[in-house]
Structure formats: C-alpha cells, structure tokens
CSV table of C-alpha atoms in Angstrom, one decimal:
chain,number,residue,atom,x,y,z
A,26,UNK,CA,28.4,-99.3,-100.6
A,27,UNK,CA,24.6,-101.1,-100.4
A,28,UNK,CA,22.6,-101.4,-103.5
A,29,UNK,CA,18.9,-100.1,-101.4
A,30,UNK,CA,21.3,-96.3,-101.3
A,31,UNK,CA,20.9,-96.4,-104.6
A,32,UNK,CA,17.0,-96.9,-105.3
A,33,UNK,CA,14.0,-94.9,-105.9
A,34,UNK,CA,10.4,-94.2,-106.7
A,35,UNK,CA,9.5,-93.5,-109.8
A,36,UNK,CA,6.3,-93.4,-110.9
A,37,UNK,CA,4.9,-94.9,-113.2
A,38,UNK,CA,3.8,-91.9,-115.6
A,39,UNK,CA,6.8,-90.8,-115.5
A,40,UNK,CA,8.4,-93.9,-117.8
A,41,UNK,CA,8.4,-92.2,-121.3
A,42,UNK,CA,6.5,-94.8,-123.7
A,43,UNK,CA,6.8,-92.6,-126.9
A,44,UNK,CA,10.0,-90.0,-128.5
A,45,UNK,CA,8.2,-86.3,-128.6
A,46,UNK,CA,8.4,-85.1,-132.4
A,47,UNK,CA,11.2,-83.4,-131.9
A,48,UNK,CA,14.5,-85.1,-130.9
A,49,UNK,CA,16.1,-81.5,-129.5
A,50,UNK,CA,12.6,-80.6,-128.0
A,51,UNK,CA,13.5,-82.6,-124.6
A,52,UNK,CA,13.9,-81.6,-121.5
A,53,UNK,CA,17.0,-80.6,-119.9
A,54,UNK,CA,18.5,-80.6,-116.6
A,55,UNK,CA,22.2,-78.3,-116.2
A,56,UNK,CA,23.4,-80.0,-113.1
A,57,UNK,CA,26.9,-78.0,-112.2
A,58,UNK,CA,29.1,-80.1,-109.7
A,59,UNK,CA,31.2,-77.5,-108.5
A,60,UNK,CA,28.0,-75.1,-106.8
A,61,UNK,CA,25.1,-78.4,-106.6
A,62,UNK,CA,23.2,-76.1,-108.5
A,63,UNK,CA,20.0,-77.7,-110.9
A,64,UNK,CA,18.6,-75.5,-113.8
A,65,UNK,CA,16.2,-76.5,-116.0
A,66,UNK,CA,16.4,-75.6,-120.2
A,67,UNK,CA,15.3,-77.5,-123.2
A,68,UNK,CA,17.9,-79.7,-124.4
A,69,UNK,CA,18.4,-77.7,-127.8
A,70,UNK,CA,19.4,-74.5,-124.8
A,71,UNK,CA,23.2,-77.1,-124.6
A,72,UNK,CA,24.7,-74.7,-127.2
A,73,UNK,CA,24.5,-72.7,-124.4
A,74,UNK,CA,27.1,-74.6,-121.5
A,75,UNK,CA,29.6,-76.1,-124.4
A,76,UNK,CA,32.2,-73.5,-125.4
A,77,UNK,CA,34.5,-73.1,-128.2
A,78,UNK,CA,37.1,-75.7,-128.3
A,79,UNK,CA,35.0,-78.5,-125.8
A,80,UNK,CA,35.2,-81.4,-127.4
A,81,UNK,CA,31.3,-84.0,-127.4
A,82,UNK,CA,32.8,-87.7,-127.7
A,83,UNK,CA,29.5,-89.6,-129.5
A,84,UNK,CA,28.7,-93.2,-129.7
A,85,UNK,CA,28.1,-94.7,-133.2
A,86,UNK,CA,27.1,-98.0,-132.6
A,87,UNK,CA,24.2,-99.0,-134.3
A,88,UNK,CA,20.7,-101.0,-132.7
A,89,UNK,CA,20.2,-104.2,-134.5
A,90,UNK,CA,16.7,-105.7,-134.7
A,91,UNK,CA,18.0,-107.7,-132.4
A,92,UNK,CA,14.6,-108.8,-131.6
A,93,UNK,CA,13.0,-111.7,-132.8
A,94,UNK,CA,9.4,-112.9,-132.4
A,95,UNK,CA,8.4,-116.6,-133.5
A,96,UNK,CA,6.7,-120.2,-132.5
A,97,UNK,CA,7.6,-123.2,-131.7
A,98,UNK,CA,6.5,-126.4,-133.3
A,99,UNK,CA,3.4,-127.1,-130.6
A,100,UNK,CA,2.3,-122.7,-131.5
A,101,UNK,CA,3.7,-121.8,-129.0
A,102,UNK,CA,5.5,-117.7,-128.6
A,103,UNK,CA,9.0,-117.3,-128.0
A,104,UNK,CA,11.0,-114.4,-127.7
A,105,UNK,CA,14.6,-114.4,-128.8
A,106,UNK,CA,17.3,-111.4,-127.9
A,107,UNK,CA,20.1,-111.9,-130.2
A,108,UNK,CA,23.7,-110.5,-128.6
A,109,UNK,CA,25.8,-110.4,-131.7
A,110,UNK,CA,29.9,-111.1,-130.2
A,111,UNK,CA,32.5,-109.8,-132.2
A,112,UNK,CA,34.6,-111.8,-131.7
A,113,UNK,CA,31.6,-114.1,-133.0
A,114,UNK,CA,32.2,-115.9,-136.8
A,115,UNK,CA,30.3,-119.2,-137.0
A,116,UNK,CA,26.9,-119.5,-137.0
A,117,UNK,CA,25.6,-119.9,-133.2
A,118,UNK,CA,24.6,-116.8,-131.5
A,119,UNK,CA,24.0,-116.1,-128.5
A,120,UNK,CA,20.4,-115.2,-126.8
A,121,UNK,CA,18.0,-114.7,-124.0
A,122,UNK,CA,15.3,-116.3,-124.4
A,123,UNK,CA,11.5,-115.3,-123.2
A,124,UNK,CA,9.1,-118.0,-122.1
A,125,UNK,CA,11.8,-120.8,-122.2
A,126,UNK,CA,10.8,-122.9,-119.0
A,127,UNK,CA,9.5,-125.6,-121.6
A,128,UNK,CA,12.3,-125.7,-124.1
A,129,UNK,CA,14.7,-128.2,-124.9
A,130,UNK,CA,18.0,-128.3,-126.7
A,131,UNK,CA,17.0,-128.9,-130.7
A,132,UNK,CA,13.6,-127.0,-130.5
A,133,UNK,CA,12.7,-125.3,-133.7
A,134,UNK,CA,11.7,-122.2,-133.8
A,135,UNK,CA,10.3,-120.8,-136.8
A,136,UNK,CA,10.7,-116.3,-136.1
A,137,UNK,CA,9.8,-115.4,-140.1
A,138,UNK,CA,9.6,-115.9,-143.7
A,139,UNK,CA,11.1,-119.2,-144.0
A,140,UNK,CA,13.8,-119.5,-141.5
A,141,UNK,CA,14.2,-120.8,-138.0
A,142,UNK,CA,16.2,-120.6,-134.7
A,143,UNK,CA,16.7,-124.1,-133.0
A,144,UNK,CA,17.7,-124.4,-130.2
A,145,UNK,CA,21.6,-125.3,-129.5
A,146,UNK,CA,22.4,-124.3,-125.5
A,147,UNK,CA,19.5,-123.4,-122.9
A,148,UNK,CA,20.8,-122.6,-119.2
A,149,UNK,CA,18.2,-120.2,-117.1
A,150,UNK,CA,16.5,-117.8,-119.8
A,151,UNK,CA,19.7,-117.9,-121.7
A,152,UNK,CA,20.9,-120.0,-124.4
A,153,UNK,CA,22.3,-120.4,-128.4
A,154,UNK,CA,21.3,-121.2,-131.2
A,155,UNK,CA,21.1,-121.4,-135.4
A,156,UNK,CA,19.2,-120.2,-138.2
A,157,UNK,CA,18.3,-122.3,-140.9
A,158,UNK,CA,18.8,-119.8,-143.5
A,159,UNK,CA,22.6,-119.5,-144.7
A,160,UNK,CA,21.9,-115.9,-144.7
A,161,UNK,CA,24.1,-113.4,-142.8
A,162,UNK,CA,23.4,-112.8,-139.0
A,163,UNK,CA,22.6,-109.1,-139.8
A,164,UNK,CA,21.0,-110.1,-143.0
A,165,UNK,CA,18.1,-112.2,-140.7
A,166,UNK,CA,17.5,-109.8,-138.6
A,167,UNK,CA,16.9,-107.1,-140.9
A,168,UNK,CA,14.8,-109.1,-142.8
A,169,UNK,CA,12.7,-111.0,-139.3
A,170,UNK,CA,14.1,-108.7,-136.8
A,171,UNK,CA,12.4,-106.3,-134.5
A,172,UNK,CA,13.4,-103.0,-132.3
A,173,UNK,CA,14.4,-104.4,-129.1
A,174,UNK,CA,12.9,-101.5,-127.0
A,175,UNK,CA,13.4,-101.7,-123.4
A,176,UNK,CA,10.7,-104.3,-121.7
A,177,UNK,CA,10.0,-100.5,-119.5
A,178,UNK,CA,8.5,-99.6,-122.7
A,179,UNK,CA,4.9,-100.9,-122.5
A,180,UNK,CA,3.3,-101.0,-126.5
A,181,UNK,CA,4.8,-103.5,-129.4
A,182,UNK,CA,8.4,-101.3,-131.3
A,183,UNK,CA,6.3,-99.3,-134.6
A,184,UNK,CA,7.3,-98.4,-138.1
A,185,UNK,CA,8.8,-95.0,-136.1
A,186,UNK,CA,11.1,-96.6,-133.2
A,187,UNK,CA,13.1,-98.1,-136.6
A,188,UNK,CA,14.3,-94.5,-136.8
A,189,UNK,CA,14.1,-92.6,-133.4
A,190,UNK,CA,15.6,-95.3,-131.2
A,191,UNK,CA,18.8,-94.9,-133.2
A,192,UNK,CA,21.3,-92.1,-132.8
A,193,UNK,CA,22.1,-89.4,-135.8
A,194,UNK,CA,25.8,-91.1,-135.4
A,195,UNK,CA,24.1,-94.2,-135.2
A,196,UNK,CA,26.7,-96.1,-138.7
A,197,UNK,CA,28.5,-99.6,-136.8
A,198,UNK,CA,25.8,-102.6,-136.7
A,199,UNK,CA,26.3,-103.9,-132.9
A,200,UNK,CA,24.6,-102.7,-130.2
A,201,UNK,CA,20.7,-104.3,-128.5
A,202,UNK,CA,19.9,-100.7,-126.5
A,203,UNK,CA,20.5,-97.3,-128.3
A,204,UNK,CA,22.8,-95.0,-126.4
A,205,UNK,CA,20.3,-93.3,-125.3
A,206,UNK,CA,22.1,-90.2,-124.3
A,207,UNK,CA,22.1,-89.1,-128.0
A,208,UNK,CA,19.3,-89.6,-128.9
A,209,UNK,CA,18.5,-85.5,-128.4
A,210,UNK,CA,20.9,-84.4,-130.9
A,211,UNK,CA,19.2,-83.6,-134.4
A,212,UNK,CA,21.3,-82.8,-137.0
A,213,UNK,CA,20.7,-79.3,-137.8
A,214,UNK,CA,21.5,-78.9,-133.6
A,215,UNK,CA,25.3,-80.7,-134.9
A,216,UNK,CA,25.2,-77.6,-137.0
A,217,UNK,CA,24.6,-75.7,-134.9
A,218,UNK,CA,27.0,-76.8,-132.1
A,219,UNK,CA,30.1,-77.0,-135.5
A,220,UNK,CA,29.4,-73.2,-136.1
A,221,UNK,CA,29.8,-72.9,-132.3
A,222,UNK,CA,33.4,-73.9,-132.2
A,223,UNK,CA,32.5,-77.0,-130.3
A,224,UNK,CA,34.0,-80.2,-131.9
A,225,UNK,CA,32.1,-83.7,-131.9
A,226,UNK,CA,34.4,-87.0,-132.4
A,227,UNK,CA,32.8,-90.8,-132.2
A,228,UNK,CA,33.9,-94.0,-130.8
A,229,UNK,CA,32.6,-97.0,-130.3
A,230,UNK,CA,30.4,-99.6,-128.0
A,231,UNK,CA,28.6,-102.4,-129.0
A,232,UNK,CA,25.9,-101.6,-126.4
A,233,UNK,CA,24.9,-105.4,-124.9
A,234,UNK,CA,23.7,-107.2,-120.9
A,235,UNK,CA,26.2,-105.3,-119.2
A,236,UNK,CA,25.3,-102.0,-119.5
A,237,UNK,CA,21.0,-103.3,-118.7
A,238,UNK,CA,21.6,-106.0,-116.6
A,239,UNK,CA,20.2,-105.6,-113.0
A,240,UNK,CA,22.9,-106.2,-110.0
A,241,UNK,CA,22.8,-109.2,-107.6
A,242,UNK,CA,23.9,-108.1,-104.8
A,243,UNK,CA,23.4,-105.9,-102.0
A,244,UNK,CA,27.5,-104.6,-102.0
A,245,UNK,CA,27.7,-103.0,-105.1
A,246,UNK,CA,31.1,-104.7,-105.4
A,247,UNK,CA,30.7,-107.6,-105.7
A,248,UNK,CA,28.4,-107.4,-109.3
A,249,UNK,CA,30.3,-108.0,-112.6
A,250,UNK,CA,29.8,-106.2,-115.4
A,251,UNK,CA,28.9,-108.6,-119.4
A,252,UNK,CA,31.8,-107.2,-121.2
A,253,UNK,CA,31.7,-105.1,-123.6
A,254,UNK,CA,33.5,-104.3,-127.2
A,255,UNK,CA,34.7,-101.1,-128.2
A,256,UNK,CA,36.9,-99.2,-130.2
A,257,UNK,CA,38.9,-95.7,-130.2
A,258,UNK,CA,40.7,-94.5,-132.5
A,259,UNK,CA,44.4,-93.2,-132.4
A,260,UNK,CA,42.1,-89.8,-134.3
A,261,UNK,CA,40.1,-89.6,-131.2
A,262,UNK,CA,43.1,-89.8,-128.9
A,263,UNK,CA,44.6,-87.3,-130.6
A,264,UNK,CA,42.1,-85.1,-130.7
A,265,UNK,CA,40.8,-86.0,-126.9
A,266,UNK,CA,45.2,-85.5,-126.0
A,267,UNK,CA,45.2,-81.6,-127.6
A,268,UNK,CA,41.6,-80.3,-126.3
A,269,UNK,CA,43.1,-81.9,-122.7
A,270,UNK,CA,46.6,-79.5,-123.5
A,271,UNK,CA,44.4,-76.1,-124.5
A,272,UNK,CA,42.4,-77.3,-121.0
A,273,UNK,CA,39.1,-77.4,-122.6
A,274,UNK,CA,36.7,-79.9,-121.6
A,275,UNK,CA,35.9,-83.7,-123.2
A,276,UNK,CA,32.3,-84.5,-122.3
A,277,UNK,CA,30.6,-87.1,-123.1
A,278,UNK,CA,28.0,-87.9,-124.4
A,279,UNK,CA,26.1,-91.5,-122.4
A,280,UNK,CA,27.1,-93.8,-120.0
A,281,UNK,CA,28.6,-96.2,-122.7
A,282,UNK,CA,31.2,-93.5,-123.7
A,283,UNK,CA,32.6,-92.6,-120.9
A,284,UNK,CA,33.1,-96.8,-119.8
A,285,UNK,CA,34.8,-97.0,-123.2
A,286,UNK,CA,36.7,-93.5,-122.4
A,287,UNK,CA,37.6,-94.8,-119.4
A,288,UNK,CA,38.4,-98.0,-120.8
A,289,UNK,CA,41.4,-96.8,-122.6
A,290,UNK,CA,43.6,-95.4,-120.3
A,291,UNK,CA,46.7,-96.8,-118.7
A,292,UNK,CA,48.1,-97.3,-115.5
A,293,UNK,CA,50.6,-94.1,-115.9
A,294,UNK,CA,47.0,-92.4,-117.6
A,295,UNK,CA,48.3,-92.5,-121.0
A,296,UNK,CA,45.6,-92.1,-123.2
A,297,UNK,CA,45.7,-96.2,-125.1
A,298,UNK,CA,43.9,-96.7,-128.8
A,299,UNK,CA,42.3,-99.7,-128.9
A,300,UNK,CA,39.7,-102.8,-130.0
A,301,UNK,CA,38.6,-104.6,-127.4
A,302,UNK,CA,36.2,-105.8,-124.8
A,303,UNK,CA,35.8,-103.9,-121.9
A,304,UNK,CA,34.1,-104.9,-118.4
A,305,UNK,CA,35.0,-101.8,-116.2
A,306,UNK,CA,32.2,-101.4,-113.6
A,307,UNK,CA,32.3,-97.9,-112.3
A,308,UNK,CA,30.6,-97.0,-109.2
A,309,UNK,CA,31.2,-94.2,-106.2
A,310,UNK,CA,33.8,-93.3,-105.3
A,311,UNK,CA,35.9,-93.3,-108.6
A,312,UNK,CA,38.4,-91.1,-109.6
A,313,UNK,CA,37.4,-90.5,-113.6
A,314,UNK,CA,40.6,-89.9,-115.8
A,315,UNK,CA,38.8,-88.5,-119.5
A,316,UNK,CA,35.5,-86.9,-119.0
A,317,UNK,CA,35.4,-83.6,-117.6
A,318,UNK,CA,31.6,-83.2,-118.0
A,319,UNK,CA,29.0,-86.0,-118.6
A,320,UNK,CA,25.1,-86.2,-120.8
A,321,UNK,CA,22.6,-88.8,-120.3
A,322,UNK,CA,19.2,-89.3,-119.3
A,323,UNK,CA,17.8,-90.0,-116.3
A,324,UNK,CA,18.4,-94.4,-115.1
A,325,UNK,CA,16.5,-96.8,-113.5
A,326,UNK,CA,16.7,-96.8,-109.9
A,327,UNK,CA,19.6,-99.6,-108.9
A,328,UNK,CA,20.9,-100.1,-112.2
A,329,UNK,CA,24.5,-99.8,-113.6
A,330,UNK,CA,23.9,-96.4,-115.1
A,331,UNK,CA,22.8,-94.6,-112.0
A,332,UNK,CA,26.2,-95.9,-110.7
A,333,UNK,CA,28.4,-94.5,-112.9
A,334,UNK,CA,26.4,-91.0,-113.0
A,335,UNK,CA,26.9,-91.3,-108.4
A,336,UNK,CA,30.9,-90.9,-109.2
A,337,UNK,CA,30.7,-88.7,-111.5
A,338,UNK,CA,28.2,-86.1,-109.7
A,339,UNK,CA,28.3,-87.1,-105.9
A,340,UNK,CA,25.3,-89.6,-105.0
A,341,UNK,CA,23.6,-87.1,-102.9
A,342,UNK,CA,23.8,-84.4,-106.0
A,343,UNK,CA,22.4,-86.8,-108.3
A,344,UNK,CA,19.1,-87.6,-106.3
A,345,UNK,CA,18.8,-84.4,-105.2
A,346,UNK,CA,18.3,-83.9,-109.1
A,347,UNK,CA,15.8,-87.0,-109.7
A,348,UNK,CA,14.2,-85.5,-107.1
A,349,UNK,CA,13.4,-82.6,-108.5
A,350,UNK,CA,13.1,-84.3,-111.8
A,351,UNK,CA,10.5,-85.9,-111.2
A,352,UNK,CA,8.4,-83.4,-108.9
A,353,UNK,CA,8.6,-81.3,-112.3
A,354,UNK,CA,7.7,-84.0,-114.0
A,355,UNK,CA,10.3,-84.7,-116.4
A,356,UNK,CA,10.2,-88.3,-118.6
A,357,UNK,CA,12.4,-90.7,-117.2
A,358,UNK,CA,14.4,-93.3,-119.0
A,359,UNK,CA,15.7,-94.2,-123.1
A,360,UNK,CA,12.4,-92.0,-124.4
A,361,UNK,CA,12.8,-89.5,-121.5
A,362,UNK,CA,14.3,-86.2,-120.9
A,363,UNK,CA,18.7,-85.5,-120.7
A,364,UNK,CA,20.4,-83.9,-117.8
A,365,UNK,CA,24.3,-82.2,-118.6
A,366,UNK,CA,26.1,-82.6,-115.8
A,367,UNK,CA,29.4,-80.0,-115.4
C-alpha cells in the first residue's frame, strides 16, 4: 500500500490545544465495523456500549517530564527530548535535539538549577547526553523537565498539563508521550463501568519514538518501527483467556495497548506473559488475534496509529468516519475527541 492513501486535510482549528474541563465530556464517535454505521455521543456514554463481562485493557505507563529547555555556553537555546530505555542502567541517555546544527560533541547545555547536559554523541538531530548531576534520571527530570507536549500543540506546557497529559491509570514511569485514548476516562466513569460489570486490566507500554516517528517511505511495508518496551503479566494473560472463553469482548484502550497485546501472541495463538521490546508495525491488512474492540483518538495523517486503526476497521470506514468528524467539528489529536470501534 502507498502512504499517500492515508493522507487527509485537517483544518488547523480542529487541532485541540487544551483539554476540555472534564475528561469524559469529550465527543465519542461510535463506529461499527459490521454495519459501517456511525453514531455521535459524549465519552461518558461509552458505558452504554460496553457489556458486563467485557474486558477493558488500559496502558498504565506514566509520561515523564522528558523535555529539557536549556542554553549553551554561548547562550543559544537548545531543546532536548530524553528517551529513556529500559536497558539503560548507565549515565548516558538517548535524546532528540532541537536546534542541533551548531552543537558539537562535548558541548555543555545548562538545563536548570546547577545541572548541565553534556553532548556525548551527535547524529542528525539525535544524540546521547550525560548529566553533571549524580541524581537519577527520574529525579533530574522531575526537577528541571517539562511536560513533552507534541509539536502540534502550539503553546508552552503549563501546570495543568502535569495532570491532564497523564491518564488516571498512570503509574509506571517511562513514556515520552501520553497513551492518549486513556485521557478520556475519569474516576467516576471507571467506578460506573465496574459497577456495570465491565472488567479493567492494566498492561504497560512505554510510549517512545516508535509511536510518533513519521513514516519516510511511500511504500508502507518499508517502514521499520523503533522498539518500545512493554510488559503483560500472567494475571492479565489469564484474564484475557477467560474473557474470550466466555464469549465476551477484549477492548483495547489505545493503539499502544493494541500493539502490546498483539505482540504477546505466539505462532499458535497462545498468549505469552512477557517483559520485552516490541517493534510490531500494524498496517492493513492485519489479522488481529486478541482484541475485539478499540478505543482511540483521531490521529495524524500518514501516521502509524492511523494505519493501525485502518487495519482494524478498514481504510474506507475510517476515512468515512474522519470526514464526518471534520464536518461535525470534532477535536483532533492528543487533547481531542475519541472513537470506539466495535
């Protein structure tokens, strides 16, 4: 398939710049694959589309304040996005660097208080850094880091983002972007769902470059996903098997959750609990072996999440849904509205 088949025009006014006051007041588009029907609701009404015994699976990864804003010794502004890796136990960390053209290896960037980042490696906007502080990476980021809002949010991060760019499930540090489908759930909505007999399980996938890196090849099959770390416990694997055995649905909250779930099925279709990296790239056509439904946001043109939802619902139905969303003024991307595909 060609990448241009997954392009669309989006008015800039529909790119959400702030979250709505309440998490669950977002719009919810209900898309049914069997009938190609589309309904328009509020997210809090999702309770009417989930049945007792259904299993919702959420991503409990927590977004790190991984964006550093600093100045070089000659007062040039530099931005760093720190990319934590599970296997990194040393003192050097991978980064994406904005304004890297005149930087050199050995350059020191003052990122706040008495903390400097020293450039150890440099290669076309990517590199490695070490910190002058002896503190852990998490402690450094908590002290001087900023919420890593995506570039289509055209403002600086604010105090509200510390809460609202995290899901209510966020527990395990490791992501550099939010698993945005989970942003719509409020504590009250989760309580109501549980009282209705809907089960909720947690997996972890730390969102890294793989999720949002742009596709560079016109031939989709040539794209290679960068790996991201995920964990699925034995308890969750058992819960999924039991749900399926009872004829109930497994519904993934987000494309990151979907990729994790589809990565832990072996060749015989058996669910294998694991802690490992995945570079699974899902695009049409794809045979989904775990999920029966998907809750997701509206994604960027020509992006890997858009390809994934197109694989799940079919490209034509997704593009019909996106056109309707644009016509009805839905809000797009991270702080935007949601869709449930059944």
